Coordinates of C-alpha atoms and ligand atoms in Angstrom, one line a residue:
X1 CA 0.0 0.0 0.0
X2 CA 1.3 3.3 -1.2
X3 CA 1.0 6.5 1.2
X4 CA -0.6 8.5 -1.4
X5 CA -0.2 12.3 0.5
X6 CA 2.8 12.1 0.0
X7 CA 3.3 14.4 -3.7
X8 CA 7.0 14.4 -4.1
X9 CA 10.0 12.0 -3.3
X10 CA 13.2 13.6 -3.6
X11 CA 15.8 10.4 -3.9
X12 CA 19.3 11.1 -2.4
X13 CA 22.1 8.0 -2.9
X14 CA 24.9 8.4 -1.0
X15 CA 28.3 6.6 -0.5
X16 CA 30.2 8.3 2.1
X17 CA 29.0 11.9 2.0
X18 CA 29.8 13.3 5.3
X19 CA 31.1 16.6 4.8
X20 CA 27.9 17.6 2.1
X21 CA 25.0 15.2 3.6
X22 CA 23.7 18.5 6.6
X23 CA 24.3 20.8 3.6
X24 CA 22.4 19.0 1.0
X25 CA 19.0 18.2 3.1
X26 CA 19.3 22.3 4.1
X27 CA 19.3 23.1 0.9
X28 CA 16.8 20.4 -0.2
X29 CA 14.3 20.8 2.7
X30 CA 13.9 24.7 1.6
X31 CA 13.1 24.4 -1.6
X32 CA 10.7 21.8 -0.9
X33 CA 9.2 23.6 1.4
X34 CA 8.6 26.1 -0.7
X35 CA 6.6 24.1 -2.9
X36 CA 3.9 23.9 -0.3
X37 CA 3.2 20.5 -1.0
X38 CA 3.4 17.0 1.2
X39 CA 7.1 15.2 0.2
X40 CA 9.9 12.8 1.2
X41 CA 13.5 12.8 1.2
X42 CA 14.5 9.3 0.8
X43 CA 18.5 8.9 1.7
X44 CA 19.8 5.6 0.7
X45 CA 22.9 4.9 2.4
X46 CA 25.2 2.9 -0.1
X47 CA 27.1 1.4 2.4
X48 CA 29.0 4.1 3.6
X49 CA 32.3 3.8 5.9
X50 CA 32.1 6.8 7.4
X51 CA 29.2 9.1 9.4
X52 CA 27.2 9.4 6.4
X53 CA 24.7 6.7 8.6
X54 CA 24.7 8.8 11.4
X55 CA 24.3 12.2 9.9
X56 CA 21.3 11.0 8.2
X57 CA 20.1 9.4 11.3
X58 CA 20.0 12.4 13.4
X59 CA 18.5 14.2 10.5
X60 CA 15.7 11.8 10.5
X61 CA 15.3 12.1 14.3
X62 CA 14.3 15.7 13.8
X63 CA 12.2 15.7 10.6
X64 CA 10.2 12.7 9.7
X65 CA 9.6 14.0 6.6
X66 CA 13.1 12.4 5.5
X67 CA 13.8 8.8 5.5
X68 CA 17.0 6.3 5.4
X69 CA 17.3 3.3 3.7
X70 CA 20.9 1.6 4.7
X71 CA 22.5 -1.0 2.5
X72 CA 24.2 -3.7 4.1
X73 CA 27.3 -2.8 2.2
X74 CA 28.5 -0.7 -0.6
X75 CA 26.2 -1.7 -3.7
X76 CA 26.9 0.9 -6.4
X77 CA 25.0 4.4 -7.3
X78 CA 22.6 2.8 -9.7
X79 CA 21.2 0.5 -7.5
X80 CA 21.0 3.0 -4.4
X81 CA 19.3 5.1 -7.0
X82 CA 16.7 2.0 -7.6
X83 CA 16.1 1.2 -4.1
X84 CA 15.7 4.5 -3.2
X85 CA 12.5 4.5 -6.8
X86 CA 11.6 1.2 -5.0
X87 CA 10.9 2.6 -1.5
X88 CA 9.5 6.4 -3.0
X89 CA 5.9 6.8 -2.7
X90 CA 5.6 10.2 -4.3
X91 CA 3.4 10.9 -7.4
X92 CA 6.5 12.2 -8.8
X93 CA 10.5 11.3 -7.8
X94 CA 13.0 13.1 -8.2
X95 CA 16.4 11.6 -8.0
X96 CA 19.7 13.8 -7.0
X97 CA 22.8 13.6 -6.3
X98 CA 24.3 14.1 -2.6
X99 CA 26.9 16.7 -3.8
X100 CA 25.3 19.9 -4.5
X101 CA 26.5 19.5 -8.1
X102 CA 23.2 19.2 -8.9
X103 CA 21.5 22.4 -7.4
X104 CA 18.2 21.5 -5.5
X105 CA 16.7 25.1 -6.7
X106 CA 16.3 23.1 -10.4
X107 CA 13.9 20.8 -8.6
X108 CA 10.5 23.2 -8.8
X109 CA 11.1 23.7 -13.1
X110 CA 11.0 20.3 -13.3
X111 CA 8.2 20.2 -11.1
X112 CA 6.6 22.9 -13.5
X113 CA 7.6 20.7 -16.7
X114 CA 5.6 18.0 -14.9
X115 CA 2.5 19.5 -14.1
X116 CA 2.4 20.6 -17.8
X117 CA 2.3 16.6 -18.7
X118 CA 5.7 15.5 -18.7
X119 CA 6.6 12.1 -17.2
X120 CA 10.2 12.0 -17.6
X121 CA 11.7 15.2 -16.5
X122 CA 15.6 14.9 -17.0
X123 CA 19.0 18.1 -16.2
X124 CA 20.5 18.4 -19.1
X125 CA 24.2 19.8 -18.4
X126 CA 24.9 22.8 -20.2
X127 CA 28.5 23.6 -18.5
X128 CA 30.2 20.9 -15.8
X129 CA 32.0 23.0 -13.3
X130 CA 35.1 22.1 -11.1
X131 CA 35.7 18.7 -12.7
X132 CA 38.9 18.0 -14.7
X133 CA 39.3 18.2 -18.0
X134 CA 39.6 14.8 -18.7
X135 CA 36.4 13.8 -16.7
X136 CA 34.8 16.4 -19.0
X137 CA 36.4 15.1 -22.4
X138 CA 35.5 11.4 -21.1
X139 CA 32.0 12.1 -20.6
X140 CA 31.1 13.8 -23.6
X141 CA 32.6 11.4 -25.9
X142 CA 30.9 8.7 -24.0
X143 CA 27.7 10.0 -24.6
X144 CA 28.3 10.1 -27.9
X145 CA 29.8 6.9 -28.9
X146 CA 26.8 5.4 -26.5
X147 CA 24.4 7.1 -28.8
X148 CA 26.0 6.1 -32.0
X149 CA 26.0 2.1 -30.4
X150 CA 22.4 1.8 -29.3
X151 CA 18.9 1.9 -30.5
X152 CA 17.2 3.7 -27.7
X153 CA 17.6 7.3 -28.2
X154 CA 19.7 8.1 -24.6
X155 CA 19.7 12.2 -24.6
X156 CA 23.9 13.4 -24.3
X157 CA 25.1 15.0 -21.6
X158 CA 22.3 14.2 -19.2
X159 CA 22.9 12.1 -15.8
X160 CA 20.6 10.5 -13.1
X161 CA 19.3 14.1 -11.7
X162 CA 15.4 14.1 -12.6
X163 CA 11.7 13.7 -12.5
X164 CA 10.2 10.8 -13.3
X165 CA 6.3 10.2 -12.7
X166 CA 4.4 8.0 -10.6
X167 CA 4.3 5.7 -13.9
X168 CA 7.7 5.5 -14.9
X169 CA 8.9 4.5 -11.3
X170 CA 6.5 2.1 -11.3
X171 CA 7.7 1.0 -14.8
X172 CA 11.6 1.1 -13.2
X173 CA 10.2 -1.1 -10.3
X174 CA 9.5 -4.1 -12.8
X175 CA 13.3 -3.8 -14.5
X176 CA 15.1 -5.9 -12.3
X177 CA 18.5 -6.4 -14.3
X178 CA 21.6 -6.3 -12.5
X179 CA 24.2 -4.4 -14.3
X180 CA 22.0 -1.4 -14.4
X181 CA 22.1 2.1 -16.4
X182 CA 19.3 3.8 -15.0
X183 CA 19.4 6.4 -17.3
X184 CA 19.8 4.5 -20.3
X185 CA 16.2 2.1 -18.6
X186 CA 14.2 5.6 -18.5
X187 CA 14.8 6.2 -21.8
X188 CA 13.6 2.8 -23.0
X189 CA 10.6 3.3 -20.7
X190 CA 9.8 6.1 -23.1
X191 CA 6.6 8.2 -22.3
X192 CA 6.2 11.7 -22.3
X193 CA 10.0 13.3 -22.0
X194 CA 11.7 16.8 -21.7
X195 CA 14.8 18.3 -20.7
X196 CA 15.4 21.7 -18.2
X197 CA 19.0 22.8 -18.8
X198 CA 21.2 23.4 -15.7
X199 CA 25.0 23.9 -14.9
X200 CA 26.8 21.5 -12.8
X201 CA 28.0 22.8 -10.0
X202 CA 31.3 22.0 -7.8
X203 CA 31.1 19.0 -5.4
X204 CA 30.5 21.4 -2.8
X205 CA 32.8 19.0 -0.8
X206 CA 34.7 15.2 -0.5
X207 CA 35.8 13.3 -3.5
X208 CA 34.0 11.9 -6.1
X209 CA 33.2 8.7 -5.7
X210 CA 33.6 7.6 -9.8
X211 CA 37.5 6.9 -10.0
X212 CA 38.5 5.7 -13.6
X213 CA 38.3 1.6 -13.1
X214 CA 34.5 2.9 -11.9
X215 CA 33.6 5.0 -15.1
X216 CA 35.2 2.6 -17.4
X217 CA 32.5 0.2 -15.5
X218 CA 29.4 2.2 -15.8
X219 CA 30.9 2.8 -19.4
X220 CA 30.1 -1.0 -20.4
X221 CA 27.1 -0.8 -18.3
X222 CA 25.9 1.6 -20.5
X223 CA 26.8 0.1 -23.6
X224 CA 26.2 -3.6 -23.1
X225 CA 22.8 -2.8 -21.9
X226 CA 21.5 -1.2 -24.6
X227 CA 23.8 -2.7 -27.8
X228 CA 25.0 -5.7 -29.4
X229 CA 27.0 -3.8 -31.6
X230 CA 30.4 -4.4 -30.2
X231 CA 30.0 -8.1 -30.9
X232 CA 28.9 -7.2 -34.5
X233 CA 33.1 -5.6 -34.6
X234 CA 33.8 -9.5 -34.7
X235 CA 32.1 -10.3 -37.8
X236 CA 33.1 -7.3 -39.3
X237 CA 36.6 -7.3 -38.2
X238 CA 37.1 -10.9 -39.5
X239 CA 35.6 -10.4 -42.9
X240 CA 37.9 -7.6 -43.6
X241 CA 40.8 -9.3 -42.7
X242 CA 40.5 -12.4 -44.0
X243 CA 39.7 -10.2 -47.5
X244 CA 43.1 -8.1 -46.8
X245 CA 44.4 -11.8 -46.2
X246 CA 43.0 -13.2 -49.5
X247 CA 44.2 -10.4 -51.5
X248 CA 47.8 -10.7 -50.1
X249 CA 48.5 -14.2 -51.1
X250 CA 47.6 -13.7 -54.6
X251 CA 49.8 -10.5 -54.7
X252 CA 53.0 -12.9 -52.6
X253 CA 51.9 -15.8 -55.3
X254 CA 52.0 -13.2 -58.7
X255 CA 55.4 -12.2 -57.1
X256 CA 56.8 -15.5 -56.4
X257 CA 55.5 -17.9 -59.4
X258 CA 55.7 -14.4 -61.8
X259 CA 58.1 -12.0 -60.9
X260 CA 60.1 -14.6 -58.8
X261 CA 60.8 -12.8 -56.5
X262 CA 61.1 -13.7 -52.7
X263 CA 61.9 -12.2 -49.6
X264 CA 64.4 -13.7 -47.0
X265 CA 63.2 -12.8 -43.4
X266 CA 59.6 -11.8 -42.8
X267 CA 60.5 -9.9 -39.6
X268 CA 56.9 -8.0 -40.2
X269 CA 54.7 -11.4 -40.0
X270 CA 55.6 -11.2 -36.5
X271 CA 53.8 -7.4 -36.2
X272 CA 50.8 -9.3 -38.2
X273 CA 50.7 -11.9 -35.8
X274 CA 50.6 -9.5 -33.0
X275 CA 48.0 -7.3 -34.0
X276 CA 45.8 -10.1 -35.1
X277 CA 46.4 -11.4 -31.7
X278 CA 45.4 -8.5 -29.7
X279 CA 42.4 -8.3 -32.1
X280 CA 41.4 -12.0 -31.5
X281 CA 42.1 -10.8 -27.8
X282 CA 40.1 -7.9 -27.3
X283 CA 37.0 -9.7 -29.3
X284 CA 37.2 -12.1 -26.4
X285 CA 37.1 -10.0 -23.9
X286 CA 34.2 -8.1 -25.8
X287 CA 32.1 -11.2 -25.6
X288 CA 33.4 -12.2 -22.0
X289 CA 31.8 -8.6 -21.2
X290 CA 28.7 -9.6 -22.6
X291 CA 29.0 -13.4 -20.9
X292 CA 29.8 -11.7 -17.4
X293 CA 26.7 -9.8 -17.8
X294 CA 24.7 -13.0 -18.4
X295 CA 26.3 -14.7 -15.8
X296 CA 25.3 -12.1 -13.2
X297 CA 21.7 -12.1 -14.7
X298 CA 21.4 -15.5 -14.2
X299 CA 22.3 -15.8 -10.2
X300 CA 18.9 -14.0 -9.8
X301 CA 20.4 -12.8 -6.6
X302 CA 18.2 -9.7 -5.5
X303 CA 19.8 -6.4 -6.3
X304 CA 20.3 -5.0 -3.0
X305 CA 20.4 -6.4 0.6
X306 CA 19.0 -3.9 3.1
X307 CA 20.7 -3.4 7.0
X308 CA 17.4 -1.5 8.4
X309 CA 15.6 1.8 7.6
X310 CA 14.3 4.9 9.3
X311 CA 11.1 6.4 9.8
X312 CA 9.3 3.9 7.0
X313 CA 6.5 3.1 9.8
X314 CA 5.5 0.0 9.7
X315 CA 7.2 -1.0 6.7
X316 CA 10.6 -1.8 8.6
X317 CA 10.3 -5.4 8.0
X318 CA 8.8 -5.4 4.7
X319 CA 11.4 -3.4 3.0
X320 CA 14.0 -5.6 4.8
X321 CA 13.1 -8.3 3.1
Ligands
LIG401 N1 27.3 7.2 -4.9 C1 26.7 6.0 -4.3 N2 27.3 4.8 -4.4 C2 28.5 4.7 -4.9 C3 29.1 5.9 -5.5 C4 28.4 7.1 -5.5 O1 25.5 6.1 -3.8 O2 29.1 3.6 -4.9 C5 26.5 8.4 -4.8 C6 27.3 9.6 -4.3 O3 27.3 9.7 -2.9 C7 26.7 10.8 -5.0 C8 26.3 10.2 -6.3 O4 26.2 8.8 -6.1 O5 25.5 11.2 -4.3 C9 27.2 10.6 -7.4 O6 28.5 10.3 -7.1 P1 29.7 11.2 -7.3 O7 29.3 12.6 -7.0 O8 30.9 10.7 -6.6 O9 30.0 11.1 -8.9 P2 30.4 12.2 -9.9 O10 29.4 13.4 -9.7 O11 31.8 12.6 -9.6 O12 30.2 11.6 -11.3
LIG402 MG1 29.2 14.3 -8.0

């Protein structure tokens, strides 16, 4: 049974956030406030190591209004962002990051967007402050190349901040894949969708919590998801070498039975023999990508394991399980 008062559930994941987590609800609480209208702030604890737990425990002692959802240990952002969709009851959620880099204040346009029909309200970054230069040249040219790979039409330069309706959470709620790219499943979920443009702000403080070996992750996530297309490179990769091939031994056999002419050595068949290796190589671990994937799907473990929750009355148990 859904608590249908409430309007709006404003989804927070965070992975040890203590130095932003007092800052973030402050900022969060006024401008929900200011919308006059019953909501919840779900934090979902990913398993933090430091006082993140605490900080949102005390901030839940004072306003129960908020809510905490702790994960027994650290699951990933995409999945704290799913059980955070799972647990919401609002008519619309609203997912946001912990950091302050994406400004609270957006939150009523989006709000405005969705009370003009919208079901899918996503932040489109126009300008990423305070994040390096290769972070920035990463991320746009992973956008791209994702678009160029799939069939579902993923907007560019748009992350987990936004608005999805009542029936697109619900739609997220049957999705139960592992690997997930949330982003990437709104899309597919299609309905009704718009952008509101916003800058991304500084982490207003601590570290990001997306070192390389985790983007390159989310990276495949992304792609494997949503595209076979990298095990297509196989086929195509073969056909044009074994042509190349075909077309050089005809060449070598006009030049030896012909021309007569032969070459001592062959010092470069051992460069051929390495590239074609690391292509043979790389086309495994494609498909091992792709196999991994599988494998994980087909555990059917559940997607998160939960420690206990706050201020969820009477659903302690139930969301346990
Ligand atoms: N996060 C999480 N679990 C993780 C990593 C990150 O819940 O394993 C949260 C983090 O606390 C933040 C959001 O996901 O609220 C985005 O992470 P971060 O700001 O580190 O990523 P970036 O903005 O640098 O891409
Ligand atoms: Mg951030």
């Amino acid at each position: 049974m859904r608590e249908t008062s409430v309007k709006y559930s404003i989804v927070v994941p965070a992975y040890n956030e203590e130095a932003v987590l007092t800052e973030s609800y402050k900022r969060l609480k006024k401008v929900m406030d200011e919308t006059t209208e019953p909501y919840e702030i779900i934090f979902v604890n990913d398993g933090s190591r430091d006082r993140t737990p605490e900080i949102a425990a005390g901030i839940c002692e004072q306003d129960k209004k908020t809510k905490l959802i702790n994960f027994s240990r650290n699951f990933g952002h995409q999945i704290a962002i799913s059980a955070g969709m799972d647990h919401a009851s609002g008519q619309a959620v609203v997912v946001i990051d912990a950091d302050l880099q994406d400004p609270p204040e957006i939150i009523p346009r989006m709000i405005e967007k969705w009370k003009q029909g919208y079901d899918v309200v996503y932040g489109k970054r126009l300008k990423r402050k305070g994040e390096s230069i290769f972070k920035k040249v990463t991320a746009a040219l992973f956008y791209r190349f994702l678009k160029s790979m799939t069939s579902v039409t993923i907007p560019v330069d748009v992350g987990d901040f936004r608005l999805i309706d009542r029936k697109v959470c619900d739609t997220m709620k049957l999705i139960r894949e592992k690997n997930r790219f949330v982003r990437g499943l709104v899309s597919w979920a299609g309905f009704r969708q718009t952008a509101v443009e916003y800058i991304r702000e500084e982490r207003f403080a601590g570290e990001t919590k997306y070192p390389l070996k985790r983007m390159i992750r989310f990276a495949f996530d992304g792609i494997t998801s949503f595209s076979y297309k990298p095990l297509k490179i196989a086929t195509t990769l073969g056909i044009l070498c074994s042509l190349g091939g075909f077309i050089y031994l005809v060449i070598v056999l006009y030049q030896a039975l012909i021309l007569k002419m032969t070459w001592p050595g062959w010092a470069s068949s051992i460069s051929i023999t390495l590239i074609f290796n690391g292509i043979i190589l790389i086309i495994l671990g494609i498909i091992g990508e792709y196999i991994g994937r599988i494998y994980d799907e087909s555990k059917n473990r559940p997607l998160y394991v939960i420690r206990d929750s706050i201020n969820f009355p009477g659903k302690e148990e139930e969301i346990k399980r």
